[in-house]
Short mmCIF file of C-alpha atoms and ligand atoms in Angstrom, two decimals:
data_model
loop_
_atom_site.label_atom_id
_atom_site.label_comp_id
_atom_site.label_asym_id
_atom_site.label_seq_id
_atom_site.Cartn_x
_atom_site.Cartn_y
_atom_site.Cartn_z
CA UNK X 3 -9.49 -16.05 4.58
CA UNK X 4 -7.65 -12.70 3.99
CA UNK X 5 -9.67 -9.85 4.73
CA UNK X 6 -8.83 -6.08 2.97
CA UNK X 7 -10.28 -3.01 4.49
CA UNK X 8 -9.64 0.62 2.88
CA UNK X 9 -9.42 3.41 4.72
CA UNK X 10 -9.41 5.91 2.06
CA UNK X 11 -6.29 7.03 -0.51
CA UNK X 12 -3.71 4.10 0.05
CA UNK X 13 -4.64 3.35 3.11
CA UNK X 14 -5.35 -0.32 4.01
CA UNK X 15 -5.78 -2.37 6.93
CA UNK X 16 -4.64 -6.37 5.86
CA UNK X 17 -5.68 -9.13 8.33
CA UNK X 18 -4.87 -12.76 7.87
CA UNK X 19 -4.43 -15.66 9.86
CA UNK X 20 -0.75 -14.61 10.87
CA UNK X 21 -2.00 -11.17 11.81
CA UNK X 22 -2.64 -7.83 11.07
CA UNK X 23 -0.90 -5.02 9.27
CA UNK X 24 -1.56 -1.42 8.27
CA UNK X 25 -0.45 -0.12 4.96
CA UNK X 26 0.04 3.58 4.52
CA UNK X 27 -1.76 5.30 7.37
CA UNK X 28 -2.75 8.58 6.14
CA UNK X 29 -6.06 9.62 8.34
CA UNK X 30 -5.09 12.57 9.77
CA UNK X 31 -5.87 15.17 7.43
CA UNK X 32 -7.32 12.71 4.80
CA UNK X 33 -10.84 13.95 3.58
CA UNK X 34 -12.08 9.88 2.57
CA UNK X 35 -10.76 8.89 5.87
CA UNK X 36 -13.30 6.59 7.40
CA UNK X 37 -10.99 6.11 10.84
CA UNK X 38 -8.86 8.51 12.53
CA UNK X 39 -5.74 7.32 13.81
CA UNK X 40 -6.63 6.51 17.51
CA UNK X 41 -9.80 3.89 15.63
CA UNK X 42 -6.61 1.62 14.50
CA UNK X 43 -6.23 -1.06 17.30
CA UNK X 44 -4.73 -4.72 17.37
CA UNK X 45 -1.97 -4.61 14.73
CA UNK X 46 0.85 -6.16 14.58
CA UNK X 47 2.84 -4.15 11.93
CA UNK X 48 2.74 -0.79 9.76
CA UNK X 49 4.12 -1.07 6.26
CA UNK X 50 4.66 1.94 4.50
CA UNK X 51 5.66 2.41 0.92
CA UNK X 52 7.68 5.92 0.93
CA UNK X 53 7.71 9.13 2.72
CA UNK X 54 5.36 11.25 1.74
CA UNK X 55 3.03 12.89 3.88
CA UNK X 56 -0.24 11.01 2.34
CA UNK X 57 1.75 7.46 2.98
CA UNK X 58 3.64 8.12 6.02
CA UNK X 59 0.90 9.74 7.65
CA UNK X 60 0.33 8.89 10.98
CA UNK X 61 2.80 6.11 11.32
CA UNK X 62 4.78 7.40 14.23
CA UNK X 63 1.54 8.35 16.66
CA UNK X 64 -0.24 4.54 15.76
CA UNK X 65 3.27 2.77 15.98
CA UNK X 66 4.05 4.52 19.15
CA UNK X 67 0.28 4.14 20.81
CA UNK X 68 -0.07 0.74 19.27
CA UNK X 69 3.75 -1.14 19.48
CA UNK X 70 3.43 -2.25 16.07
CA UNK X 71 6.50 -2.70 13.85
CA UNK X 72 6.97 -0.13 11.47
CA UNK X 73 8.64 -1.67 8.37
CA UNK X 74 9.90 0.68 5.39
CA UNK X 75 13.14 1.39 3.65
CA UNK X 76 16.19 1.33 5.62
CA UNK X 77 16.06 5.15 5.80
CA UNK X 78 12.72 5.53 6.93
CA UNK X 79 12.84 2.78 9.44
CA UNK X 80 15.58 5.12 11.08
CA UNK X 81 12.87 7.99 11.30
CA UNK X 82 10.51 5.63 13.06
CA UNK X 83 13.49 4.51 15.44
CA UNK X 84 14.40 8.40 16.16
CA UNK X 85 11.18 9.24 16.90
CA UNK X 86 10.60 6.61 19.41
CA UNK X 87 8.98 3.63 17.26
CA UNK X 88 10.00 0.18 17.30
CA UNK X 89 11.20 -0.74 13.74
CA UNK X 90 12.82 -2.59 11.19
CA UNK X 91 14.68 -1.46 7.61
CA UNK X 92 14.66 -3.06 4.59
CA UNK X 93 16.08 -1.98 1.33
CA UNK X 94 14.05 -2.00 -1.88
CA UNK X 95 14.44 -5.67 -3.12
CA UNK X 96 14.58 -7.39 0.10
CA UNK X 97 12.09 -9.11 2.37
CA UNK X 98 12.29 -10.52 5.53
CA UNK X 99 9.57 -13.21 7.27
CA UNK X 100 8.09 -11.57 10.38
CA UNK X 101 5.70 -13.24 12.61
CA UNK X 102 2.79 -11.63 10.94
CA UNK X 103 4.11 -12.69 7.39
CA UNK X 104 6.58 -12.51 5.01
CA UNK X 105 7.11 -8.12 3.94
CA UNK X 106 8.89 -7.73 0.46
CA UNK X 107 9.87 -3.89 -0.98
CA UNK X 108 10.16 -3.77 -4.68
CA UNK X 109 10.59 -1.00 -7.64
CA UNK X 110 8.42 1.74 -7.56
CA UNK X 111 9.30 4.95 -9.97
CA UNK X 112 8.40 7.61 -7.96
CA UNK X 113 9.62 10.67 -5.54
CA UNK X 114 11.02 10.41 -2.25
CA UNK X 115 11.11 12.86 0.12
CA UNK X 116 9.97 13.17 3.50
CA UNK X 117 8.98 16.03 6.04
CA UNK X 118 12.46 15.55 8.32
CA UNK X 119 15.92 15.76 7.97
CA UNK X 120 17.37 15.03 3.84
CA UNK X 121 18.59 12.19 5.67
CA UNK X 122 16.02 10.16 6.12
CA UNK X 123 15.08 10.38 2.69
CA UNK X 124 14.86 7.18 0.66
CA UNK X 125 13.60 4.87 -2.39
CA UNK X 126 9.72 4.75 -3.11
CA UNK X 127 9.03 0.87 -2.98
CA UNK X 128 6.20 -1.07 -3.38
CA UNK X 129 5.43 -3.35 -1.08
CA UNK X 130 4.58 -7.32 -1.44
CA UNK X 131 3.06 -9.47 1.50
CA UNK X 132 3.01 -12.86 1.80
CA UNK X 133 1.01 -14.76 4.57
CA UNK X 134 -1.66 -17.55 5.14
CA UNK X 135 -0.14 -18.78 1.61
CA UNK X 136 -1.86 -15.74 0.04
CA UNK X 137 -0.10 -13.23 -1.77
CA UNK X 138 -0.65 -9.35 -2.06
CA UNK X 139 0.85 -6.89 -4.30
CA UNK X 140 0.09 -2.69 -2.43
CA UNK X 141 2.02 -1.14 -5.52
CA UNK X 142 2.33 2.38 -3.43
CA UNK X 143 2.88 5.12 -5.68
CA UNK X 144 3.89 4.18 -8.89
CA UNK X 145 4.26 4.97 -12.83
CA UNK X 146 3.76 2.14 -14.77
CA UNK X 147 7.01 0.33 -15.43
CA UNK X 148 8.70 -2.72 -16.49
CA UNK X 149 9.17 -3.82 -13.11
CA UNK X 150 5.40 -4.23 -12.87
CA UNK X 151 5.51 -6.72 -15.94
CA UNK X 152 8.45 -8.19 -14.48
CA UNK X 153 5.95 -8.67 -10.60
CA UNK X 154 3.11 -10.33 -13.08
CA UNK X 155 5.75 -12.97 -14.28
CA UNK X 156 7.47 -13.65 -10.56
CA UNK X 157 4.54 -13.81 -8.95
CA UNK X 158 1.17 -15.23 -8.49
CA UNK X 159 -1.06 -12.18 -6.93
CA UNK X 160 -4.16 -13.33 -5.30
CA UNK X 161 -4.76 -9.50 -4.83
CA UNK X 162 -3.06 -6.08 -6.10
CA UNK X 163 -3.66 -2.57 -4.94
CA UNK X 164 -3.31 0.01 -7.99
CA UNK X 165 -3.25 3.77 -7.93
CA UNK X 166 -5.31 4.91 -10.81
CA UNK X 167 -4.94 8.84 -9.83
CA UNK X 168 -2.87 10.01 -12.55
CA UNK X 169 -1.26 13.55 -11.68
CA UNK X 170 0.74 12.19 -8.93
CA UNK X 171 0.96 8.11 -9.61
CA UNK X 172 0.07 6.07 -13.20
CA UNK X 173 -3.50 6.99 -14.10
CA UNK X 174 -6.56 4.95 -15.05
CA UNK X 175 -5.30 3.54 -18.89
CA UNK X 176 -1.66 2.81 -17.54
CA UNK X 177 -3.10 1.13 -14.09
CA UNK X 178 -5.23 -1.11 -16.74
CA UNK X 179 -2.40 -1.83 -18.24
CA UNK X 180 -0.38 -2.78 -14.53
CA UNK X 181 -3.83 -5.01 -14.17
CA UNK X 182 -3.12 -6.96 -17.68
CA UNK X 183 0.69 -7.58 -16.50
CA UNK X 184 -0.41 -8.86 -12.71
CA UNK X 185 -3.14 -11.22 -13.69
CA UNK X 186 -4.06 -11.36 -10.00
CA UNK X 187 -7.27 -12.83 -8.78
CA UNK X 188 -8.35 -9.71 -7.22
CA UNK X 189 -7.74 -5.88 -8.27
CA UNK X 190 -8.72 -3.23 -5.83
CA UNK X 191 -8.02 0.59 -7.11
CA UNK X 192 -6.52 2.86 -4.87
CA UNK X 193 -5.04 6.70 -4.78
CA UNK X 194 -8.21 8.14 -6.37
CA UNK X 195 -10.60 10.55 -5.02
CA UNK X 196 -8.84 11.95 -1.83
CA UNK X 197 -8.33 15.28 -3.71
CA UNK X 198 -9.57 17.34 -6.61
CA UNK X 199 -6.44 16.57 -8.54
CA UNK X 200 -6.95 13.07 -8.41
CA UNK X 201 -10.73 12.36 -9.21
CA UNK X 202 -11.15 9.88 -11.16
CA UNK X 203 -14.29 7.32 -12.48
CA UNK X 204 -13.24 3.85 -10.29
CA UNK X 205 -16.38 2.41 -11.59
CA UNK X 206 -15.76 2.78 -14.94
CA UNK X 207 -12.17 1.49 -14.43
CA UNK X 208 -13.22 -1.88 -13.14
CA UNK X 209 -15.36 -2.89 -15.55
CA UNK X 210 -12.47 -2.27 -18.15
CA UNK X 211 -10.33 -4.07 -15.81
CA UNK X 212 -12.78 -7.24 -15.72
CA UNK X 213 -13.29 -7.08 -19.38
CA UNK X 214 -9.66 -6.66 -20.54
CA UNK X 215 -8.13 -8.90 -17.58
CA UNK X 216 -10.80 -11.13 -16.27
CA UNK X 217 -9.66 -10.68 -12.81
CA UNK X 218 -12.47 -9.61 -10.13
CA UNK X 219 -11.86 -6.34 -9.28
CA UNK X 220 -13.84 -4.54 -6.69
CA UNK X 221 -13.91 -0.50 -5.83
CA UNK X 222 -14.19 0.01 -1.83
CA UNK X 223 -15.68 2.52 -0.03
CA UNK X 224 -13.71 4.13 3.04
CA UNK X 225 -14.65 1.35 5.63
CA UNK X 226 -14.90 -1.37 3.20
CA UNK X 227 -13.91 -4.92 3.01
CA UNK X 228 -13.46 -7.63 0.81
CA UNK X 229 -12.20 -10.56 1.54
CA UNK X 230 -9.92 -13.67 -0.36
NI1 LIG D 290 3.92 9.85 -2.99
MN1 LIG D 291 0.71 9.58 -2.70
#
């Protein structure tokens, strides 16, 4: 059984039976956190999507407390490295199998800066997981593109993480429309919330998401599970 928990924004903690990895780990300074960053124990890995402060987070402090991997783009990997972090680079397209599961960075149409040196700066990717035979799909921050569609067709999603924010990501209607390309088994919205500018009805999303896509999709609270 794969268990999800959210810790708020695009934060996720993924445990199967290979192990345990942290998406995203932005809890310092996140309102919806329900964890700060010395809560996070026993993980194997932290994947993180692109370098923005609400993604990278508190990567280095939980990587360097922890020992946990940091995988990310080839440039951000590097900023993990220089800052004392054991890590490992890929580039958006390629995927590796680790011990805790097989870590894939795809397409995401985004921005990409971080807060250090221009040179560590890098592709937004979303990420792709695949362990216990199971499947997941974080899509990081996104706009809704072909590349989704293109995911939906390659791939067999037992469970997708969608920003429905708008402002900053693809809002509600496009995320619906990321949901109808997937067809995953589960749909869990993400990115919503944190902040003013990003408030948004999840509620109201998932039942247009069930009713348009027939997937099960489920809302979290900060500190909530579901499991698949
Ligand atoms: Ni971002
Ligand atoms: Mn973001």
């Amino acid at each position: 059984m794969a268990k999800l928990t959210w810790h708020g924004h695009s934060c996720f903690e993924y445990e199967t039976s290979e192990g345990k990895i942290l998406i995203d780990p932005f809890l310092s300074g996140n309102p919806k956190a329900d964890v700060g960053p010395d809560d996070i124990q026993g993980i194997d890995a932290i994947v993180v999507s692109h370098g923005h402060g609400d993604h990278w987070g508190d990567t280095v402090a939980i990587a360097k407390r922890t020992g946990a991997l940091v995988v990310a783009a080839y440039e951000l990997a590097n900023l993990a490295a220089d800052r004392g972090c054991e890590s490992h680079g890929l580039a958006c397209g390629g995927g590796r199998q680790f011990d805790f599961g097989h870590v894939k960075l795809v397409p995401a149409a985004h921005g990409s800066m971080t807060e250090a040196d221009p040179k560590y700066a890098t592709n937004p990717c979303g990420i792709v997981i695949t362990a216990e035979g199971k499947t997941l799909y974080h899509a990081g921050d996104t706009a809704l593109t072909a590349d989704i569609k293109l995911l939906g067709e390659l791939y067999r999603f037992d469970c997708v993480c969608l920003p429905i924010g708008d402002n900053y990501t693809m809002g509600p209607a496009d995320a619906l429309h990321a949901a109808r390309f997937l067809s995953a088994g589960l749909v869990v919205p993400m990115h919503f919330g944190t902040f003013p500018l990003i408030e948004q009805d999840a509620g109201a999303w998932a039942a247009e998401v069930r009713s348009a896509t027939g997937s099960r999709c489920e809302v979290l609270e900060p500190g909530g599970s579901v499991e698949f």
